[in-house]
Coordinates of C-alpha atoms in Angstrom, one line a residue:
M1 CA 10.2 -17.3 -21.2
R2 CA 9.3 -13.7 -22.1
S3 CA 11.3 -12.4 -19.1
F4 CA 14.2 -14.6 -20.1
L5 CA 14.2 -13.3 -23.7
I6 CA 14.0 -9.7 -22.4
G7 CA 16.9 -10.4 -20.1
L8 CA 19.0 -11.8 -22.9
L9 CA 18.1 -8.8 -25.0
L10 CA 19.4 -6.5 -22.3
A11 CA 22.5 -8.6 -22.0
A12 CA 23.1 -8.3 -25.8
V13 CA 22.7 -4.6 -25.7
L14 CA 25.1 -4.3 -22.7
I15 CA 27.7 -6.3 -24.6
S16 CA 27.3 -4.3 -27.8
C17 CA 27.5 -0.8 -26.1
S18 CA 31.0 -0.1 -24.9
T19 CA 29.9 3.0 -23.0
T20 CA 27.5 1.0 -20.7
P21 CA 29.0 -0.6 -17.6
V22 CA 29.1 -4.4 -17.8
P23 CA 28.4 -6.6 -14.7
S24 CA 31.4 -8.6 -13.5
T25 CA 31.7 -12.2 -14.7
A26 CA 30.7 -13.5 -11.3
E27 CA 27.6 -11.3 -11.2
A28 CA 26.6 -12.3 -14.7
E29 CA 27.1 -16.0 -14.0
K30 CA 25.1 -15.7 -10.8
H31 CA 22.3 -14.0 -12.7
R32 CA 22.4 -16.6 -15.5
K33 CA 22.0 -19.4 -13.1
T34 CA 19.2 -17.7 -11.3
V35 CA 17.3 -17.2 -14.5
A36 CA 18.0 -20.7 -15.8
T37 CA 16.7 -22.3 -12.6
S38 CA 13.7 -20.1 -12.3
R39 CA 12.1 -20.9 -15.6
E40 CA 10.4 -24.2 -16.4
K41 CA 11.9 -25.9 -19.4
P42 CA 9.9 -28.1 -21.7
E43 CA 11.2 -31.6 -22.0
I44 CA 13.8 -31.7 -24.8
S45 CA 16.1 -34.2 -26.3
I46 CA 19.4 -32.7 -27.5
V47 CA 21.7 -35.6 -28.2
K48 CA 25.3 -35.9 -29.1
E49 CA 25.2 -38.3 -32.1
S50 CA 21.6 -39.4 -32.7
P51 CA 19.4 -37.3 -35.1
S52 CA 16.5 -37.6 -32.6
I53 CA 15.0 -34.2 -32.0
L54 CA 12.5 -32.5 -29.6
K55 CA 9.5 -34.5 -28.6
G56 CA 6.5 -33.0 -30.3
K57 CA 6.0 -29.5 -31.6
I58 CA 7.2 -26.4 -29.8
P59 CA 4.3 -24.2 -28.9
I60 CA 4.4 -20.7 -30.3
K61 CA 2.9 -18.0 -28.1
Q62 CA 1.8 -15.8 -31.0
E63 CA 1.0 -18.3 -33.7
P64 CA -0.7 -16.5 -36.6
S65 CA -4.4 -17.1 -37.2
P66 CA -5.6 -19.9 -39.5
V67 CA -6.3 -18.9 -43.1
S68 CA -9.6 -19.3 -44.8
E69 CA -9.4 -21.1 -48.2
D70 CA -12.4 -19.1 -49.4
T71 CA -10.5 -15.9 -48.8
V72 CA -7.5 -17.3 -50.6
T73 CA -9.6 -18.2 -53.6
R74 CA -11.4 -14.8 -53.7
I75 CA -8.0 -13.0 -53.7
L76 CA -6.6 -15.2 -56.4
E77 CA -9.6 -14.6 -58.6
K78 CA -9.0 -10.8 -58.3
L79 CA -5.5 -11.1 -59.7
T80 CA -4.7 -10.8 -63.4
L81 CA -2.3 -13.2 -65.0
K82 CA 0.5 -10.5 -64.9
Q83 CA -0.2 -9.8 -61.3
K84 CA 0.0 -13.5 -60.4
I85 CA 3.4 -13.8 -62.2
G86 CA 4.6 -10.6 -60.4
Q87 CA 3.7 -12.1 -57.0
K88 CA 6.1 -14.9 -57.9
F89 CA 9.1 -12.6 -57.8
I90 CA 11.1 -11.1 -54.9
S91 CA 13.3 -8.4 -56.4
W92 CA 16.3 -6.2 -55.6
I93 CA 15.8 -2.5 -55.8
P94 CA 18.2 0.4 -56.6
G95 CA 19.2 3.0 -54.0
T96 CA 18.2 4.0 -50.5
D97 CA 15.0 5.8 -51.4
I98 CA 12.0 4.8 -53.5
N99 CA 12.4 6.0 -57.0
K100 CA 10.9 5.6 -60.5
K101 CA 12.4 2.2 -61.1
T102 CA 11.2 0.8 -57.8
T103 CA 7.8 2.3 -58.2
E104 CA 7.6 0.7 -61.7
L105 CA 8.5 -2.7 -60.2
I106 CA 5.7 -2.5 -57.7
K107 CA 3.0 -0.8 -59.8
K108 CA 3.7 -2.3 -63.2
G109 CA 5.5 -5.5 -62.1
F110 CA 3.3 -6.2 -59.0
I111 CA 6.3 -7.9 -57.5
G112 CA 5.7 -10.0 -54.4
G113 CA 8.5 -8.7 -52.4
V114 CA 11.8 -6.9 -52.0
I115 CA 15.2 -8.0 -50.7
L116 CA 17.3 -5.3 -49.1
N117 CA 21.0 -5.3 -49.7
S118 CA 23.9 -3.0 -48.6
Q119 CA 23.1 -0.6 -51.4
N120 CA 19.7 0.0 -49.9
I121 CA 20.9 0.6 -46.3
K122 CA 22.4 3.7 -44.7
N123 CA 20.9 3.9 -41.2
R124 CA 18.0 2.9 -39.1
E125 CA 15.7 5.8 -39.9
Q126 CA 16.4 5.7 -43.6
V127 CA 15.5 2.0 -43.8
K128 CA 12.2 2.6 -41.9
R129 CA 11.3 5.4 -44.3
L130 CA 12.1 3.2 -47.3
T131 CA 10.0 0.2 -46.1
I132 CA 7.1 2.5 -45.3
E133 CA 7.2 4.0 -48.8
L134 CA 7.5 0.6 -50.4
Q135 CA 4.4 -0.7 -48.6
K136 CA 2.4 2.5 -49.2
T137 CA 3.1 2.1 -52.9
A138 CA 2.1 -1.6 -52.8
L139 CA -1.2 -0.8 -51.1
T140 CA -2.2 1.5 -54.0
N141 CA -2.4 -1.6 -56.2
N142 CA -5.7 -3.3 -56.8
P143 CA -6.0 -5.7 -55.0
S144 CA -3.9 -4.3 -52.2
I145 CA -1.3 -6.8 -51.1
E146 CA 1.7 -5.9 -49.1
L147 CA 5.3 -6.8 -50.1
L148 CA 7.5 -9.4 -48.4
I149 CA 10.4 -7.2 -47.3
G150 CA 13.5 -8.7 -45.9
A151 CA 17.2 -9.4 -46.0
D152 CA 19.9 -11.9 -45.2
Q153 CA 20.4 -11.3 -41.5
E154 CA 22.1 -14.5 -40.3
G155 CA 24.7 -13.0 -38.1
G156 CA 28.5 -12.9 -38.5
R157 CA 29.7 -12.2 -42.1
V158 CA 26.2 -12.5 -43.6
A159 CA 24.3 -9.6 -42.0
R160 CA 22.9 -6.7 -44.0
F161 CA 22.0 -4.4 -41.0
R162 CA 25.2 -3.3 -39.5
F163 CA 24.4 0.1 -38.0
N164 CA 24.9 0.8 -34.3
Q165 CA 21.2 0.6 -33.4
F166 CA 21.0 -3.1 -34.5
T167 CA 22.2 -5.8 -32.2
K168 CA 25.3 -7.6 -33.6
F169 CA 25.4 -11.3 -33.3
P170 CA 28.3 -13.6 -34.4
A171 CA 27.9 -16.2 -37.0
A172 CA 25.4 -19.0 -36.3
Y173 CA 28.1 -21.6 -35.6
Y174 CA 29.0 -19.7 -32.4
W175 CA 25.4 -19.7 -31.4
G176 CA 25.5 -23.5 -31.6
E177 CA 28.7 -23.6 -29.5
H178 CA 26.6 -22.5 -26.4
N179 CA 24.8 -25.8 -26.7
D180 CA 21.7 -23.9 -25.4
P181 CA 18.6 -23.8 -27.6
Y182 CA 17.2 -20.9 -25.5
F183 CA 20.2 -18.8 -26.7
I184 CA 19.1 -19.6 -30.3
E185 CA 15.5 -18.7 -29.6
A186 CA 16.5 -15.4 -27.9
A187 CA 18.9 -14.5 -30.7
A188 CA 16.3 -15.2 -33.4
Y189 CA 13.7 -13.2 -31.4
I190 CA 16.0 -10.2 -31.0
T191 CA 17.0 -10.2 -34.6
G192 CA 13.4 -10.6 -35.7
K193 CA 12.1 -7.9 -33.4
E194 CA 14.7 -5.4 -34.6
M195 CA 14.0 -6.3 -38.3
S196 CA 10.3 -5.9 -37.7
G197 CA 11.0 -2.4 -36.2
L198 CA 12.7 -1.5 -39.5
G199 CA 9.6 -2.5 -41.5
C200 CA 10.8 -6.0 -42.5
N201 CA 8.5 -9.1 -42.3
I202 CA 10.8 -11.8 -43.6
N203 CA 14.4 -13.0 -42.8
F204 CA 16.3 -15.2 -45.1
A205 CA 17.5 -17.3 -42.2
P206 CA 18.2 -19.7 -40.5
V207 CA 20.8 -21.7 -42.3
L208 CA 20.1 -25.4 -41.6
D209 CA 23.0 -26.7 -43.7
L210 CA 25.4 -28.8 -41.7
Y211 CA 29.0 -27.7 -41.3
G212 CA 30.3 -30.4 -43.6
K213 CA 33.5 -28.9 -44.8
P214 CA 35.8 -27.0 -42.4
N215 CA 37.4 -25.0 -45.2
S216 CA 34.1 -24.2 -47.0
S217 CA 34.0 -20.5 -47.9
V218 CA 30.2 -20.7 -48.6
I219 CA 28.6 -22.2 -45.5
G220 CA 31.3 -22.8 -42.9
D221 CA 30.4 -20.8 -39.8
R222 CA 27.0 -19.8 -41.2
S223 CA 26.0 -23.3 -40.0
M224 CA 24.9 -24.0 -36.4
G225 CA 27.0 -27.2 -36.3
N226 CA 27.8 -30.5 -37.9
N227 CA 25.5 -32.7 -35.8
A228 CA 22.1 -33.3 -37.4
G229 CA 20.3 -33.8 -34.1
R230 CA 21.6 -30.6 -32.5
V231 CA 21.1 -28.5 -35.6
S232 CA 17.5 -29.8 -35.9
D233 CA 16.8 -28.8 -32.3
Y234 CA 18.4 -25.4 -32.8
G235 CA 16.4 -24.8 -36.0
L236 CA 13.1 -25.4 -34.1
F237 CA 14.0 -22.9 -31.4
Y238 CA 15.1 -20.4 -34.1
L239 CA 11.6 -20.8 -35.8
K240 CA 9.9 -20.2 -32.4
G241 CA 11.9 -17.0 -31.6
A242 CA 11.5 -15.6 -35.1
K243 CA 7.7 -16.3 -35.3
E244 CA 7.2 -14.8 -31.8
A245 CA 8.9 -11.6 -33.1
G246 CA 6.4 -11.5 -36.0
I247 CA 9.1 -12.3 -38.7
I248 CA 8.8 -15.1 -41.3
P249 CA 11.9 -17.3 -41.1
V250 CA 13.1 -18.9 -44.3
I251 CA 15.0 -22.2 -43.7
K252 CA 17.8 -22.7 -46.1
H253 CA 19.5 -24.0 -48.3
F254 CA 17.4 -27.2 -48.9
P255 CA 18.4 -30.0 -48.9
G256 CA 21.8 -29.0 -47.6
H257 CA 24.8 -27.0 -48.9
G258 CA 27.4 -27.8 -46.3
I259 CA 28.5 -31.0 -48.0
T260 CA 30.2 -29.0 -50.9
Q261 CA 33.1 -26.6 -51.0
V262 CA 32.1 -25.1 -54.3
D263 CA 30.6 -21.6 -54.1
S264 CA 27.3 -21.7 -56.0
H265 CA 27.5 -17.9 -56.4
L266 CA 30.3 -18.7 -58.9
H267 CA 29.9 -22.3 -60.1
L268 CA 27.6 -25.3 -60.0
P269 CA 28.4 -27.6 -57.0
V270 CA 28.0 -31.3 -57.8
V271 CA 27.3 -33.8 -55.0
D272 CA 27.7 -37.5 -55.4
I273 CA 25.5 -38.9 -52.7
S274 CA 22.3 -40.9 -52.9
E275 CA 18.8 -40.0 -51.7
E276 CA 19.2 -42.5 -48.9
E277 CA 22.4 -40.8 -47.8
L278 CA 20.8 -37.4 -48.0
F279 CA 17.9 -38.5 -45.8
S280 CA 20.3 -40.0 -43.2
K281 CA 21.9 -36.7 -42.3
D282 CA 21.8 -33.4 -44.3
I283 CA 18.0 -33.3 -44.8
L284 CA 17.1 -34.0 -41.2
P285 CA 17.2 -30.4 -39.9
F286 CA 14.8 -29.4 -42.8
K287 CA 12.6 -32.4 -42.1
A288 CA 12.3 -31.4 -38.4
A289 CA 11.5 -27.8 -39.3
I290 CA 8.9 -28.8 -41.8
E291 CA 7.2 -31.1 -39.3
N292 CA 7.2 -28.2 -36.8
G293 CA 5.4 -25.7 -39.1
A294 CA 8.1 -24.0 -41.2
D295 CA 6.3 -21.5 -43.5
A296 CA 9.1 -20.8 -46.1
L297 CA 12.1 -22.5 -47.5
M298 CA 15.0 -21.6 -49.8
T299 CA 16.5 -24.0 -52.3
A300 CA 20.1 -24.7 -53.0
H301 CA 21.7 -24.4 -56.4
I302 CA 23.4 -27.9 -56.2
L303 CA 23.3 -30.8 -58.6
Y304 CA 22.7 -34.1 -56.8
K305 CA 23.7 -36.2 -59.7
K306 CA 22.5 -39.5 -58.2
I307 CA 19.0 -38.1 -57.7
D308 CA 18.7 -35.8 -60.7
P309 CA 21.7 -35.8 -63.1
E310 CA 20.1 -33.0 -65.3
Y311 CA 19.0 -30.2 -63.1
P312 CA 20.2 -28.6 -59.8
V313 CA 17.7 -28.6 -56.9
T314 CA 16.1 -25.2 -57.7
C315 CA 15.2 -26.5 -61.2
S316 CA 14.6 -30.2 -60.3
K317 CA 11.0 -31.5 -60.2
K318 CA 12.4 -34.8 -58.8
I319 CA 13.7 -33.0 -55.7
I320 CA 11.2 -30.0 -55.3
T321 CA 8.0 -32.0 -56.0
G322 CA 9.2 -35.6 -55.5
I323 CA 11.1 -35.1 -52.3
L324 CA 10.1 -31.8 -50.8
R325 CA 6.4 -31.7 -51.6
E326 CA 5.5 -35.4 -51.7
K327 CA 7.9 -37.2 -49.3
L328 CA 8.4 -34.4 -46.8
E329 CA 4.9 -33.0 -47.3
F330 CA 6.0 -29.4 -47.2
K331 CA 3.0 -27.2 -47.7
G332 CA 4.7 -23.8 -47.4
V333 CA 6.3 -21.3 -49.8
I334 CA 9.4 -22.4 -51.7
I335 CA 11.8 -19.6 -52.6
S336 CA 14.7 -20.0 -54.9
D337 CA 18.2 -18.8 -54.0
A338 CA 19.1 -15.9 -56.2
I339 CA 18.8 -16.9 -59.8
D340 CA 21.6 -14.6 -61.0
M341 CA 24.1 -16.9 -59.3
G342 CA 26.8 -18.6 -61.4
A343 CA 25.6 -22.1 -60.6
L344 CA 22.6 -21.5 -62.8
T345 CA 23.6 -18.8 -65.3
E346 CA 26.8 -20.6 -66.3
N347 CA 24.9 -23.7 -67.3
Y348 CA 21.4 -22.7 -68.3
T349 CA 19.7 -19.9 -70.2
M350 CA 17.4 -17.5 -68.2
D351 CA 14.4 -18.9 -70.0
E352 CA 15.3 -22.4 -69.0
I353 CA 15.9 -21.4 -65.4
I354 CA 12.5 -19.7 -65.1
K355 CA 10.7 -22.5 -66.9
T356 CA 12.3 -25.4 -65.0
S357 CA 12.2 -23.7 -61.6
I358 CA 8.5 -22.8 -61.8
N359 CA 7.6 -26.3 -63.3
A360 CA 9.7 -27.9 -60.5
G361 CA 7.5 -26.3 -57.9
V362 CA 9.4 -23.1 -56.9
D363 CA 6.8 -20.5 -55.7
I364 CA 9.0 -17.4 -55.6
I365 CA 12.0 -16.6 -57.8
L366 CA 14.6 -14.4 -56.0
V367 CA 16.3 -11.8 -58.2
N368 CA 19.1 -10.4 -56.1
S369 CA 21.0 -8.3 -58.7
R370 CA 22.1 -7.9 -62.3
Y371 CA 18.8 -8.8 -64.0
D372 CA 15.8 -6.6 -64.8
T373 CA 13.0 -8.2 -62.9
L374 CA 10.3 -6.8 -65.2
K375 CA 12.0 -8.5 -68.2
L376 CA 12.2 -11.8 -66.2
E377 CA 8.4 -11.5 -65.5
E378 CA 7.9 -10.9 -69.2
K379 CA 9.9 -14.1 -69.9
A380 CA 7.6 -16.0 -67.6
L381 CA 4.5 -14.6 -69.3
N382 CA 5.9 -15.6 -72.7
L383 CA 6.6 -19.1 -71.4
F384 CA 3.0 -19.3 -70.4
K385 CA 1.8 -18.1 -73.7
K386 CA 3.9 -20.8 -75.4
K387 CA 2.2 -23.4 -73.1
E388 CA 5.6 -24.2 -71.4
I389 CA 4.1 -23.2 -68.0
K390 CA 0.6 -24.2 -67.0
L391 CA -1.9 -21.8 -65.5
S392 CA -2.7 -24.4 -62.8
T393 CA 1.0 -24.4 -61.8
I394 CA 1.0 -20.6 -61.4
N395 CA -2.3 -20.6 -59.5
E396 CA -1.1 -23.2 -57.0
S397 CA 2.0 -21.2 -56.3
V398 CA 0.2 -17.9 -55.9
K399 CA -2.3 -19.5 -53.5
R400 CA 0.6 -20.6 -51.3
I401 CA 2.0 -17.0 -51.4
I402 CA -1.5 -15.6 -50.6
R403 CA -1.8 -18.0 -47.6
L404 CA 1.5 -16.9 -46.3
K405 CA 0.7 -13.2 -46.6
L406 CA -2.7 -13.7 -45.0
K407 CA -1.2 -15.6 -42.1
Y408 CA 1.2 -12.8 -41.4
A409 CA -1.4 -10.0 -42.0
L410 CA 0.2 -8.7 -45.2
I411 CA -3.2 -8.5 -47.0
P412 CA -4.9 -5.8 -45.0
F413 CA -8.4 -5.9 -46.5
V414 CA -11.0 -8.7 -46.5
Y415 CA -12.0 -9.5 -50.1

């Protein structure tokens, strides 16, 4: 498998570099068939219409080590309340170099992570310098806990790293068109390995939403397809490739965004389907990923009015706790989609968004732009002081974050 992945990496580089001679179509096809027949494939079940997926779990060659609960508890006990709240935020940062504002976010805010956007990215060496400085600053905190650093690197129109030294992949829909899960695994591995080389440790991908609306401007070709069975299979191979590259993949946007045409960046999408209908199709790729060890998940800002007529998924305890935690038994880290999006800010106050999302069971709040993350942390602290958020809720979330960071070696010292 490793030789296959390396071969596919070389093929991707050949395609992306116009100055490099490319083998003829006949030679490439001959090589592809040789590689395909020389490797032993595990038994898989990729079906056309049935939602059935792979038989059993896919083995990961470099599965991170198990986490000691005693260690998790010791680290939690070393954190102040403000530090615990800070760990529950992944924040945007200004500029392409670490500056006073960013240093304050890390030192004073004790933020749990950073999301990189186009405003933070010039070239490969600059990104590497930035991520090194971010982690150096985080490690001066007591206790020393590294940041989650990542970006939206899906491929196609949603790809933050676009410089020449980064392999360019099309949108995920065109990955799915190959009808080859090994292509998905290799693409995820290559993307993850190159992100890791930049100093990132998390990728806000893959999109497991189904391609439900052909003219959707939100999901569309970001989806790997419209068949729940195939997308489920592809999602598992994506997780395998990303994890072997040392990157935390974030499955999104739970429980499915493809069914709506409304852009949640601007307005609140409302979906009129029952929980039973949701479980019959859209939720299946997420269910498969959860059963196969997904570590992190991003919520959708969608109102499923037959399930929770009051709050969208990100703020809905009925969905986050009732469905995701209890029915699907997801034990990993739940990350909100960006809370500055219109779906939330048009309909709820920021205090209400923070309170309901944390109480619903969201572990990490993503702040992608517009808002001052330190002020949002202060709002969360004030909500705790007013007894609108419980300490036990905060502690359980932070323990999940600590487990994730320990699993991926982001807490370098043994406490």
